[in-house]
Amino acid sequence: MSRKYRPDQPRAPAGQSDGGRWVSEGTDGASEAQSQTEDSVLEDGSRVLSIRIRAKPHTDWDEQHTVTGPDGTRTVFETSGLTQTIRDSDSGEILARSRLTQDGAEPEAFVQLARSRPRPSDDLARRFARALEAAGSLFSVLSGQNTKNRKAIFVAPASEYIPGDAYDHRAMWVGAVGQTELDQLCPRNREVQAIADLVAADVRASGNYMDEQDFGNKVHVGIADIIRAMRDPNFDAEISYDPITGDKVIYGTKGSLRLDTLEHPRPSTVCVYDHKTGRGYLRSRRAVDLVSAAQKRYPDATTFIAIEIRAGQ
């Protein structure tokens, strides 16, 4: 994955009469506005163009991420505070709008243009699938920007689009959150990070590994040993699933999907932690697969949250 970062022209902050419009440097009322632009290209050819705007140095950033898929489909994720709007880039049509709460992503009502016609269920299903893939790509890019106190999360919908359901009820949310929000959503995230850091430090100090891949494997095993020893049914590690049926299978089974750590803090919520070491990064397809496997494992849950944990860094 490659990235390019550059400062860009500011625009007026949300809430003003010209909010959202690009403005010239030094324009009255906008001289303190700041903007950042970053262009990222993933291995599968997807591209994420991110623009961040804030009115003053100490205010929050408003963000716009345009994800272009390998097929050229473009999906826009606009985030202001904890509210995110997902729209089709070509038509401008809103696909979904949700607000992040301590219980996950809650759908918010939005008004469609009068000229918009009801779409057949198969078209909605395709659009939903494309938006989900785009969300995975954005999550992959944002996870690469994680810091100690701010991490990207992918709050996925409870299931794939079901014909007959209201499309705007399929809430999802992708973005970076602070430690307070993360603690509310996934209370054991600090514990998972601490265990990962401890194991990585121990393996590194021992020198008992052949290369970086072997190092990563030993870190995964060490994390799993600690978590399994707790014997907590709502806290598990290194679980392998059949990606189609969701059935639990023997570790290492060919074609199986491994989930690194699962936290089940509430009946409605499942947190999926993906551990990374070295230069490895979370690929967009894996982000979607992780959530899909967790959905099959916990069919009664309504909120699935994916988080990358980088061990020892």
mmCIF file of N, CA, C and O in Angstrom, residues 37-124:
data_model
loop_
_atom_site.group_PDB
_atom_site.id
_atom_site.type_symbol
_atom_site.label_atom_id
_atom_site.label_comp_id
_atom_site.label_asym_id
_atom_site.label_seq_id
_atom_site.Cartn_x
_atom_site.Cartn_y
_atom_site.Cartn_z
ATOM 1 N N THR A 37 -4.595 16.500 2.717
ATOM 2 C CA THR A 37 -5.018 15.552 1.683
ATOM 3 C C THR A 37 -4.034 14.393 1.638
ATOM 4 O O THR A 37 -2.822 14.600 1.700
ATOM 5 N N GLU A 38 -4.552 13.195 1.553
ATOM 6 C CA GLU A 38 -3.709 12.012 1.465
ATOM 7 C C GLU A 38 -4.279 11.065 0.427
ATOM 8 O O GLU A 38 -5.493 10.831 0.379
ATOM 9 N N ASP A 39 -3.408 10.531 -0.401
ATOM 10 C CA ASP A 39 -3.818 9.637 -1.478
ATOM 11 C C ASP A 39 -3.161 8.279 -1.238
ATOM 12 O O ASP A 39 -1.935 8.187 -1.196
ATOM 13 N N SER A 40 -3.956 7.231 -1.071
ATOM 14 C CA SER A 40 -3.427 5.898 -0.782
ATOM 15 C C SER A 40 -3.892 4.909 -1.840
ATOM 16 O O SER A 40 -5.052 4.940 -2.258
ATOM 17 N N VAL A 41 -3.004 4.026 -2.250
ATOM 18 C CA VAL A 41 -3.323 2.993 -3.233
ATOM 19 C C VAL A 41 -3.053 1.633 -2.602
ATOM 20 O O VAL A 41 -1.957 1.381 -2.086
ATOM 21 N N LEU A 42 -4.050 0.734 -2.640
ATOM 22 C CA LEU A 42 -3.918 -0.583 -2.042
ATOM 23 C C LEU A 42 -3.484 -1.612 -3.079
ATOM 24 O O LEU A 42 -3.518 -1.353 -4.279
ATOM 25 N N GLU A 43 -3.107 -2.785 -2.588
ATOM 26 C CA GLU A 43 -2.588 -3.840 -3.465
ATOM 27 C C GLU A 43 -3.582 -4.265 -4.539
ATOM 28 O O GLU A 43 -3.196 -4.642 -5.638
ATOM 29 N N ASP A 44 -4.882 -4.233 -4.219
ATOM 30 C CA ASP A 44 -5.873 -4.689 -5.186
ATOM 31 C C ASP A 44 -6.229 -3.618 -6.210
ATOM 32 O O ASP A 44 -7.090 -3.831 -7.064
ATOM 33 N N GLY A 45 -5.568 -2.470 -6.120
ATOM 34 C CA GLY A 45 -5.830 -1.392 -7.066
ATOM 35 C C GLY A 45 -6.818 -0.363 -6.561
ATOM 36 O O GLY A 45 -7.036 0.663 -7.218
ATOM 37 N N SER A 46 -7.420 -0.604 -5.406
ATOM 38 C CA SER A 46 -8.328 0.384 -4.819
ATOM 39 C C SER A 46 -7.544 1.632 -4.435
ATOM 40 O O SER A 46 -6.362 1.568 -4.107
ATOM 41 N N ARG A 47 -8.231 2.753 -4.466
ATOM 42 C CA ARG A 47 -7.596 4.029 -4.120
ATOM 43 C C ARG A 47 -8.467 4.751 -3.112
ATOM 44 O O ARG A 47 -9.695 4.771 -3.233
ATOM 45 N N VAL A 48 -7.821 5.345 -2.114
ATOM 46 C CA VAL A 48 -8.539 6.112 -1.098
ATOM 47 C C VAL A 48 -7.966 7.520 -1.073
ATOM 48 O O VAL A 48 -6.796 7.726 -0.745
ATOM 49 N N LEU A 49 -8.795 8.500 -1.444
ATOM 50 C CA LEU A 49 -8.393 9.903 -1.410
ATOM 51 C C LEU A 49 -9.060 10.534 -0.187
ATOM 52 O O LEU A 49 -10.283 10.613 -0.112
ATOM 53 N N SER A 50 -8.246 10.961 0.767
ATOM 54 C CA SER A 50 -8.761 11.497 2.031
ATOM 55 C C SER A 50 -8.499 12.991 2.127
ATOM 56 O O SER A 50 -7.389 13.453 1.867
ATOM 57 N N ILE A 51 -9.538 13.733 2.513
ATOM 58 C CA ILE A 51 -9.426 15.170 2.737
ATOM 59 C C ILE A 51 -9.931 15.455 4.142
ATOM 60 O O ILE A 51 -11.042 15.054 4.504
ATOM 61 N N ARG A 52 -9.117 16.140 4.930
ATOM 62 C CA ARG A 52 -9.494 16.479 6.301
ATOM 63 C C ARG A 52 -9.464 17.992 6.460
ATOM 64 O O ARG A 52 -8.512 18.651 6.042
ATOM 65 N N ILE A 53 -10.511 18.516 7.085
ATOM 66 C CA ILE A 53 -10.662 19.965 7.246
ATOM 67 C C ILE A 53 -10.975 20.267 8.708
ATOM 68 O O ILE A 53 -11.740 19.550 9.352
ATOM 69 N N ARG A 54 -10.395 21.335 9.243
ATOM 70 C CA ARG A 54 -10.834 21.812 10.546
ATOM 71 C C ARG A 54 -10.749 23.331 10.571
ATOM 72 O O ARG A 54 -9.889 23.935 9.934
ATOM 73 N N ALA A 55 -11.671 23.925 11.341
ATOM 74 C CA ALA A 55 -11.790 25.384 11.342
ATOM 75 C C ALA A 55 -10.644 26.049 12.077
ATOM 76 O O ALA A 55 -10.132 27.081 11.657
ATOM 77 N N LYS A 56 -10.211 25.456 13.205
ATOM 78 C CA LYS A 56 -9.137 26.019 14.012
ATOM 79 C C LYS A 56 -8.225 24.898 14.476
ATOM 80 O O LYS A 56 -8.625 23.730 14.507
ATOM 81 N N PRO A 57 -6.997 25.218 14.860
ATOM 82 C CA PRO A 57 -6.021 24.187 15.230
ATOM 83 C C PRO A 57 -6.468 23.223 16.319
ATOM 84 O O PRO A 57 -6.031 22.080 16.343
ATOM 85 N N HIS A 58 -7.339 23.660 17.223
ATOM 86 C CA HIS A 58 -7.715 22.804 18.351
ATOM 87 C C HIS A 58 -9.120 22.216 18.225
ATOM 88 O O HIS A 58 -9.647 21.663 19.186
ATOM 89 N N THR A 59 -9.703 22.323 17.054
ATOM 90 C CA THR A 59 -11.028 21.730 16.838
ATOM 91 C C THR A 59 -10.881 20.394 16.128
ATOM 92 O O THR A 59 -9.818 20.054 15.627
ATOM 93 N N ASP A 60 -11.972 19.625 16.108
ATOM 94 C CA ASP A 60 -11.943 18.323 15.455
ATOM 95 C C ASP A 60 -11.908 18.478 13.936
ATOM 96 O O ASP A 60 -12.353 19.484 13.377
ATOM 97 N N TRP A 61 -11.401 17.443 13.280
ATOM 98 C CA TRP A 61 -11.362 17.415 11.822
ATOM 99 C C TRP A 61 -12.681 16.894 11.267
ATOM 100 O O TRP A 61 -13.263 15.952 11.795
ATOM 101 N N ASP A 62 -13.170 17.508 10.205
ATOM 102 C CA ASP A 62 -14.198 16.914 9.367
ATOM 103 C C ASP A 62 -13.464 16.161 8.266
ATOM 104 O O ASP A 62 -12.433 16.632 7.770
ATOM 105 N N GLU A 63 -13.978 15.002 7.876
ATOM 106 C CA GLU A 63 -13.252 14.161 6.935
ATOM 107 C C GLU A 63 -14.127 13.748 5.758
ATOM 108 O O GLU A 63 -15.329 13.532 5.912
ATOM 109 N N GLN A 64 -13.498 13.634 4.610
ATOM 110 C CA GLN A 64 -14.148 13.082 3.428
ATOM 111 C C GLN A 64 -13.177 12.096 2.780
ATOM 112 O O GLN A 64 -12.055 12.452 2.443
ATOM 113 N N HIS A 65 -13.616 10.854 2.647
ATOM 114 C CA HIS A 65 -12.793 9.811 2.045
ATOM 115 C C HIS A 65 -13.519 9.278 0.807
ATOM 116 O O HIS A 65 -14.641 8.776 0.919
ATOM 117 N N THR A 66 -12.887 9.393 -0.345
ATOM 118 C CA THR A 66 -13.454 8.851 -1.574
ATOM 119 C C THR A 66 -12.711 7.566 -1.917
ATOM 120 O O THR A 66 -11.498 7.589 -2.163
ATOM 121 N N VAL A 67 -13.441 6.451 -1.904
ATOM 122 C CA VAL A 67 -12.846 5.144 -2.173
ATOM 123 C C VAL A 67 -13.220 4.721 -3.587
ATOM 124 O O VAL A 67 -14.404 4.601 -3.916
ATOM 125 N N THR A 68 -12.210 4.509 -4.412
ATOM 126 C CA THR A 68 -12.420 4.035 -5.774
ATOM 127 C C THR A 68 -12.018 2.567 -5.838
ATOM 128 O O THR A 68 -10.862 2.224 -5.579
ATOM 129 N N GLY A 69 -12.976 1.705 -6.148
ATOM 130 C CA GLY A 69 -12.713 0.276 -6.197
ATOM 131 C C GLY A 69 -11.965 -0.115 -7.462
ATOM 132 O O GLY A 69 -11.824 0.688 -8.397
ATOM 133 N N PRO A 70 -11.483 -1.354 -7.542
ATOM 134 C CA PRO A 70 -10.770 -1.831 -8.734
ATOM 135 C C PRO A 70 -11.602 -1.717 -10.005
ATOM 136 O O PRO A 70 -11.063 -1.583 -11.103
ATOM 137 N N ASP A 71 -12.942 -1.750 -9.851
ATOM 138 C CA ASP A 71 -13.817 -1.658 -11.015
ATOM 139 C C ASP A 71 -14.188 -0.220 -11.364
ATOM 140 O O ASP A 71 -14.963 0.027 -12.282
ATOM 141 N N GLY A 72 -13.641 0.738 -10.613
ATOM 142 C CA GLY A 72 -13.923 2.148 -10.889
ATOM 143 C C GLY A 72 -15.077 2.710 -10.090
ATOM 144 O O GLY A 72 -15.332 3.925 -10.136
ATOM 145 N N THR A 73 -15.802 1.876 -9.353
ATOM 146 C CA THR A 73 -16.912 2.350 -8.527
ATOM 147 C C THR A 73 -16.385 3.241 -7.413
ATOM 148 O O THR A 73 -15.427 2.890 -6.725
ATOM 149 N N ARG A 74 -17.011 4.398 -7.216
ATOM 150 C CA ARG A 74 -16.555 5.333 -6.199
ATOM 151 C C ARG A 74 -17.610 5.516 -5.106
ATOM 152 O O ARG A 74 -18.783 5.743 -5.396
ATOM 153 N N THR A 75 -17.155 5.407 -3.870
ATOM 154 C CA THR A 75 -18.018 5.569 -2.703
ATOM 155 C C THR A 75 -17.400 6.604 -1.787
ATOM 156 O O THR A 75 -16.191 6.579 -1.546
ATOM 157 N N VAL A 76 -18.220 7.529 -1.299
ATOM 158 C CA VAL A 76 -17.723 8.622 -0.467
ATOM 159 C C VAL A 76 -18.196 8.436 0.974
ATOM 160 O O VAL A 76 -19.374 8.176 1.227
ATOM 161 N N PHE A 77 -17.248 8.567 1.909
ATOM 162 C CA PHE A 77 -17.546 8.514 3.335
ATOM 163 C C PHE A 77 -17.265 9.896 3.918
ATOM 164 O O PHE A 77 -16.125 10.349 3.927
ATOM 165 N N GLU A 78 -18.307 10.573 4.384
ATOM 166 C CA GLU A 78 -18.166 11.914 4.954
ATOM 167 C C GLU A 78 -18.451 11.836 6.445
ATOM 168 O O GLU A 78 -19.530 11.399 6.865
ATOM 169 N N THR A 79 -17.491 12.265 7.261
ATOM 170 C CA THR A 79 -17.625 12.170 8.706
ATOM 171 C C THR A 79 -17.482 13.539 9.341
ATOM 172 O O THR A 79 -16.506 14.249 9.104
ATOM 173 N N SER A 80 -18.475 13.894 10.155
ATOM 174 C CA SER A 80 -18.432 15.121 10.935
ATOM 175 C C SER A 80 -18.761 14.752 12.372
ATOM 176 O O SER A 80 -19.872 14.303 12.662
ATOM 177 N N GLY A 81 -17.787 14.894 13.243
ATOM 178 C CA GLY A 81 -17.991 14.424 14.605
ATOM 179 C C GLY A 81 -18.123 12.910 14.609
ATOM 180 O O GLY A 81 -17.264 12.206 14.086
ATOM 181 N N LEU A 82 -19.234 12.399 15.126
ATOM 182 C CA LEU A 82 -19.471 10.958 15.166
ATOM 183 C C LEU A 82 -20.555 10.537 14.173
ATOM 184 O O LEU A 82 -21.020 9.399 14.208
ATOM 185 N N THR A 83 -20.941 11.454 13.292
ATOM 186 C CA THR A 83 -21.948 11.139 12.278
ATOM 187 C C THR A 83 -21.267 10.933 10.930
ATOM 188 O O THR A 83 -20.430 11.732 10.514
ATOM 189 N N GLN A 84 -21.638 9.848 10.263
ATOM 190 C CA GLN A 84 -21.027 9.526 8.972
ATOM 191 C C GLN A 84 -22.109 9.310 7.916
ATOM 192 O O GLN A 84 -23.089 8.611 8.154
ATOM 193 N N THR A 85 -21.911 9.929 6.769
ATOM 194 C CA THR A 85 -22.800 9.761 5.628
ATOM 195 C C THR A 85 -22.035 9.041 4.526
ATOM 196 O O THR A 85 -20.914 9.417 4.199
ATOM 197 N N ILE A 86 -22.649 8.010 3.975
ATOM 198 C CA ILE A 86 -22.038 7.256 2.887
ATOM 199 C C ILE A 86 -22.871 7.513 1.635
ATOM 200 O O ILE A 86 -24.098 7.343 1.659
ATOM 201 N N ARG A 87 -22.209 7.915 0.560
ATOM 202 C CA ARG A 87 -22.947 8.244 -0.648
ATOM 203 C C ARG A 87 -22.258 7.699 -1.886
ATOM 204 O O ARG A 87 -21.054 7.449 -1.895
ATOM 205 N N ASP A 88 -23.051 7.542 -2.927
ATOM 206 C CA ASP A 88 -22.531 7.147 -4.234
ATOM 207 C C ASP A 88 -21.883 8.379 -4.849
ATOM 208 O O ASP A 88 -22.520 9.426 -4.983
ATOM 209 N N SER A 89 -20.613 8.275 -5.227
ATOM 210 C CA SER A 89 -19.876 9.442 -5.693
ATOM 211 C C SER A 89 -20.407 9.975 -7.017
ATOM 212 O O SER A 89 -20.451 11.185 -7.235
ATOM 213 N N ASP A 90 -20.811 9.083 -7.913
ATOM 214 C CA ASP A 90 -21.235 9.522 -9.247
ATOM 215 C C ASP A 90 -22.599 10.213 -9.230
ATOM 216 O O ASP A 90 -22.786 11.248 -9.857
ATOM 217 N N SER A 91 -23.544 9.642 -8.485
ATOM 218 C CA SER A 91 -24.889 10.209 -8.456
ATOM 219 C C SER A 91 -25.093 11.184 -7.305
ATOM 220 O O SER A 91 -26.011 12.008 -7.335
ATOM 221 N N GLY A 92 -24.249 11.077 -6.259
ATOM 222 C CA GLY A 92 -24.426 11.911 -5.085
ATOM 223 C C GLY A 92 -25.492 11.378 -4.143
ATOM 224 O O GLY A 92 -25.738 11.951 -3.079
ATOM 225 N N GLU A 93 -26.118 10.266 -4.505
ATOM 226 C CA GLU A 93 -27.200 9.707 -3.700
ATOM 227 C C GLU A 93 -26.671 9.154 -2.379
ATOM 228 O O GLU A 93 -25.636 8.493 -2.333
ATOM 229 N N ILE A 94 -27.375 9.453 -1.297
ATOM 230 C CA ILE A 94 -26.997 8.947 0.021
ATOM 231 C C ILE A 94 -27.362 7.464 0.115
ATOM 232 O O ILE A 94 -28.496 7.074 -0.155
ATOM 233 N N LEU A 95 -26.383 6.654 0.487
ATOM 234 C CA LEU A 95 -26.608 5.221 0.667
ATOM 235 C C LEU A 95 -26.967 4.892 2.108
ATOM 236 O O LEU A 95 -27.754 3.979 2.362
ATOM 237 N N ALA A 96 -26.350 5.593 3.042
ATOM 238 C CA ALA A 96 -26.615 5.339 4.462
ATOM 239 C C ALA A 96 -26.087 6.510 5.272
ATOM 240 O O ALA A 96 -25.204 7.246 4.837
ATOM 241 N N ARG A 97 -26.652 6.680 6.451
ATOM 242 C CA ARG A 97 -26.158 7.678 7.398
ATOM 243 C C ARG A 97 -26.298 7.098 8.792
ATOM 244 O O ARG A 97 -27.349 6.552 9.142
ATOM 245 N N SER A 98 -25.247 7.189 9.577
ATOM 246 C CA SER A 98 -25.298 6.620 10.917
ATOM 247 C C SER A 98 -24.459 7.450 11.874
ATOM 248 O O SER A 98 -23.575 8.201 11.461
ATOM 249 N N ARG A 99 -24.748 7.280 13.139
ATOM 250 C CA ARG A 99 -24.004 7.967 14.195
ATOM 251 C C ARG A 99 -23.389 6.920 15.110
ATOM 252 O O ARG A 99 -24.053 5.956 15.509
ATOM 253 N N LEU A 100 -22.132 7.119 15.451
ATOM 254 C CA LEU A 100 -21.458 6.189 16.346
ATOM 255 C C LEU A 100 -21.862 6.475 17.784
ATOM 256 O O LEU A 100 -21.738 7.600 18.272
ATOM 257 N N THR A 101 -22.355 5.450 18.473
ATOM 258 C CA THR A 101 -22.721 5.555 19.884
ATOM 259 C C THR A 101 -21.967 4.472 20.645
ATOM 260 O O THR A 101 -21.256 3.655 20.059
ATOM 261 N N GLN A 102 -22.132 4.428 21.954
ATOM 262 C CA GLN A 102 -21.451 3.410 22.750
ATOM 263 C C GLN A 102 -21.992 2.014 22.468
ATOM 264 O O GLN A 102 -21.401 1.011 22.879
ATOM 265 N N ASP A 103 -23.097 1.925 21.732
ATOM 266 C CA ASP A 103 -23.665 0.634 21.360
ATOM 267 C C ASP A 103 -23.355 0.252 19.919
ATOM 268 O O ASP A 103 -23.810 -0.778 19.430
ATOM 269 N N GLY A 104 -22.595 1.099 19.221
ATOM 270 C CA GLY A 104 -22.266 0.809 17.835
ATOM 271 C C GLY A 104 -22.777 1.893 16.911
ATOM 272 O O GLY A 104 -22.938 3.049 17.304
ATOM 273 N N ALA A 105 -23.046 1.534 15.668
ATOM 274 C CA ALA A 105 -23.534 2.490 14.673
ATOM 275 C C ALA A 105 -25.055 2.479 14.656
ATOM 276 O O ALA A 105 -25.677 1.446 14.400
ATOM 277 N N GLU A 106 -25.653 3.615 14.943
ATOM 278 C CA GLU A 106 -27.107 3.749 14.931
ATOM 279 C C GLU A 106 -27.535 4.475 13.663
ATOM 280 O O GLU A 106 -27.049 5.570 13.374
ATOM 281 N N PRO A 107 -28.438 3.879 12.866
ATOM 282 C CA PRO A 107 -28.859 4.538 11.625
ATOM 283 C C PRO A 107 -29.604 5.839 11.899
ATOM 284 O O PRO A 107 -30.343 5.950 12.884
ATOM 285 N N GLU A 108 -29.375 6.824 11.053
ATOM 286 C CA GLU A 108 -30.089 8.092 11.144
ATOM 287 C C GLU A 108 -30.882 8.312 9.869
ATOM 288 O O GLU A 108 -30.456 7.920 8.781
ATOM 289 N N ALA A 109 -32.026 8.927 10.024
ATOM 290 C CA ALA A 109 -32.890 9.176 8.868
ATOM 291 C C ALA A 109 -32.244 10.207 7.953
ATOM 292 O O ALA A 109 -31.528 11.101 8.395
ATOM 293 N N PHE A 110 -32.494 10.072 6.664
ATOM 294 C CA PHE A 110 -32.023 11.059 5.705
ATOM 295 C C PHE A 110 -33.065 11.188 4.612
ATOM 296 O O PHE A 110 -33.872 10.294 4.376
ATOM 297 N N VAL A 111 -33.049 12.338 3.950
ATOM 298 C CA VAL A 111 -34.025 12.636 2.910
ATOM 299 C C VAL A 111 -33.399 12.385 1.546
ATOM 300 O O VAL A 111 -32.340 12.931 1.234
ATOM 301 N N GLN A 112 -34.028 11.534 0.757
ATOM 302 C CA GLN A 112 -33.552 11.294 -0.603
ATOM 303 C C GLN A 112 -34.143 12.344 -1.542
ATOM 304 O O GLN A 112 -35.200 12.917 -1.282
ATOM 305 N N LEU A 113 -33.435 12.595 -2.631
ATOM 306 C CA LEU A 113 -33.937 13.532 -3.622
ATOM 307 C C LEU A 113 -35.245 13.025 -4.205
ATOM 308 O O LEU A 113 -35.439 11.825 -4.394
ATOM 309 N N ALA A 114 -36.137 13.952 -4.511
ATOM 310 C CA ALA A 114 -37.464 13.577 -5.024
ATOM 311 C C ALA A 114 -37.357 12.801 -6.322
ATOM 312 O O ALA A 114 -38.189 11.942 -6.623
ATOM 313 N N ARG A 115 -36.308 13.063 -7.107
ATOM 314 C CA ARG A 115 -36.194 12.383 -8.400
ATOM 315 C C ARG A 115 -35.691 10.945 -8.262
ATOM 316 O O ARG A 115 -35.686 10.189 -9.231
ATOM 317 N N SER A 116 -35.220 10.600 -7.038
ATOM 318 C CA SER A 116 -34.711 9.244 -6.838
ATOM 319 C C SER A 116 -35.846 8.244 -6.912
ATOM 320 O O SER A 116 -36.880 8.413 -6.275
ATOM 321 N N ARG A 117 -35.668 7.215 -7.686
ATOM 322 C CA ARG A 117 -36.685 6.176 -7.827
ATOM 323 C C ARG A 117 -36.354 4.981 -6.951
ATOM 324 O O ARG A 117 -35.181 4.672 -6.727
ATOM 325 N N PRO A 118 -37.367 4.303 -6.444
ATOM 326 C CA PRO A 118 -37.090 3.089 -5.666
ATOM 327 C C PRO A 118 -36.295 2.109 -6.506
ATOM 328 O O PRO A 118 -36.562 1.915 -7.681
ATOM 329 N N ARG A 119 -35.307 1.493 -5.902
ATOM 330 C CA ARG A 119 -34.460 0.572 -6.641
ATOM 331 C C ARG A 119 -34.840 -0.869 -6.319
ATOM 332 O O ARG A 119 -35.227 -1.182 -5.196
ATOM 333 N N PRO A 120 -34.722 -1.768 -7.277
ATOM 334 C CA PRO A 120 -35.023 -3.171 -7.011
ATOM 335 C C PRO A 120 -34.060 -3.732 -5.984
ATOM 336 O O PRO A 120 -32.936 -3.260 -5.829
ATOM 337 N N SER A 121 -34.505 -4.775 -5.286
ATOM 338 C CA SER A 121 -33.717 -5.312 -4.178
ATOM 339 C C SER A 121 -32.357 -5.828 -4.628
ATOM 340 O O SER A 121 -31.372 -5.707 -3.893
ATOM 341 N N ASP A 122 -32.275 -6.403 -5.846
ATOM 342 C CA ASP A 122 -30.978 -6.926 -6.284
ATOM 343 C C ASP A 122 -29.990 -5.794 -6.522
ATOM 344 O O ASP A 122 -28.786 -5.942 -6.297
ATOM 345 N N ASP A 123 -30.482 -4.620 -6.962
ATOM 346 C CA ASP A 123 -29.608 -3.470 -7.151
ATOM 347 C C ASP A 123 -29.129 -2.957 -5.801
ATOM 348 O O ASP A 123 -27.948 -2.619 -5.633
ATOM 349 N N LEU A 124 -30.017 -2.910 -4.820
ATOM 350 C CA LEU A 124 -29.634 -2.480 -3.492
ATOM 351 C C LEU A 124 -28.606 -3.425 -2.890
ATOM 352 O O LEU A 124 -27.668 -3.003 -2.220
#
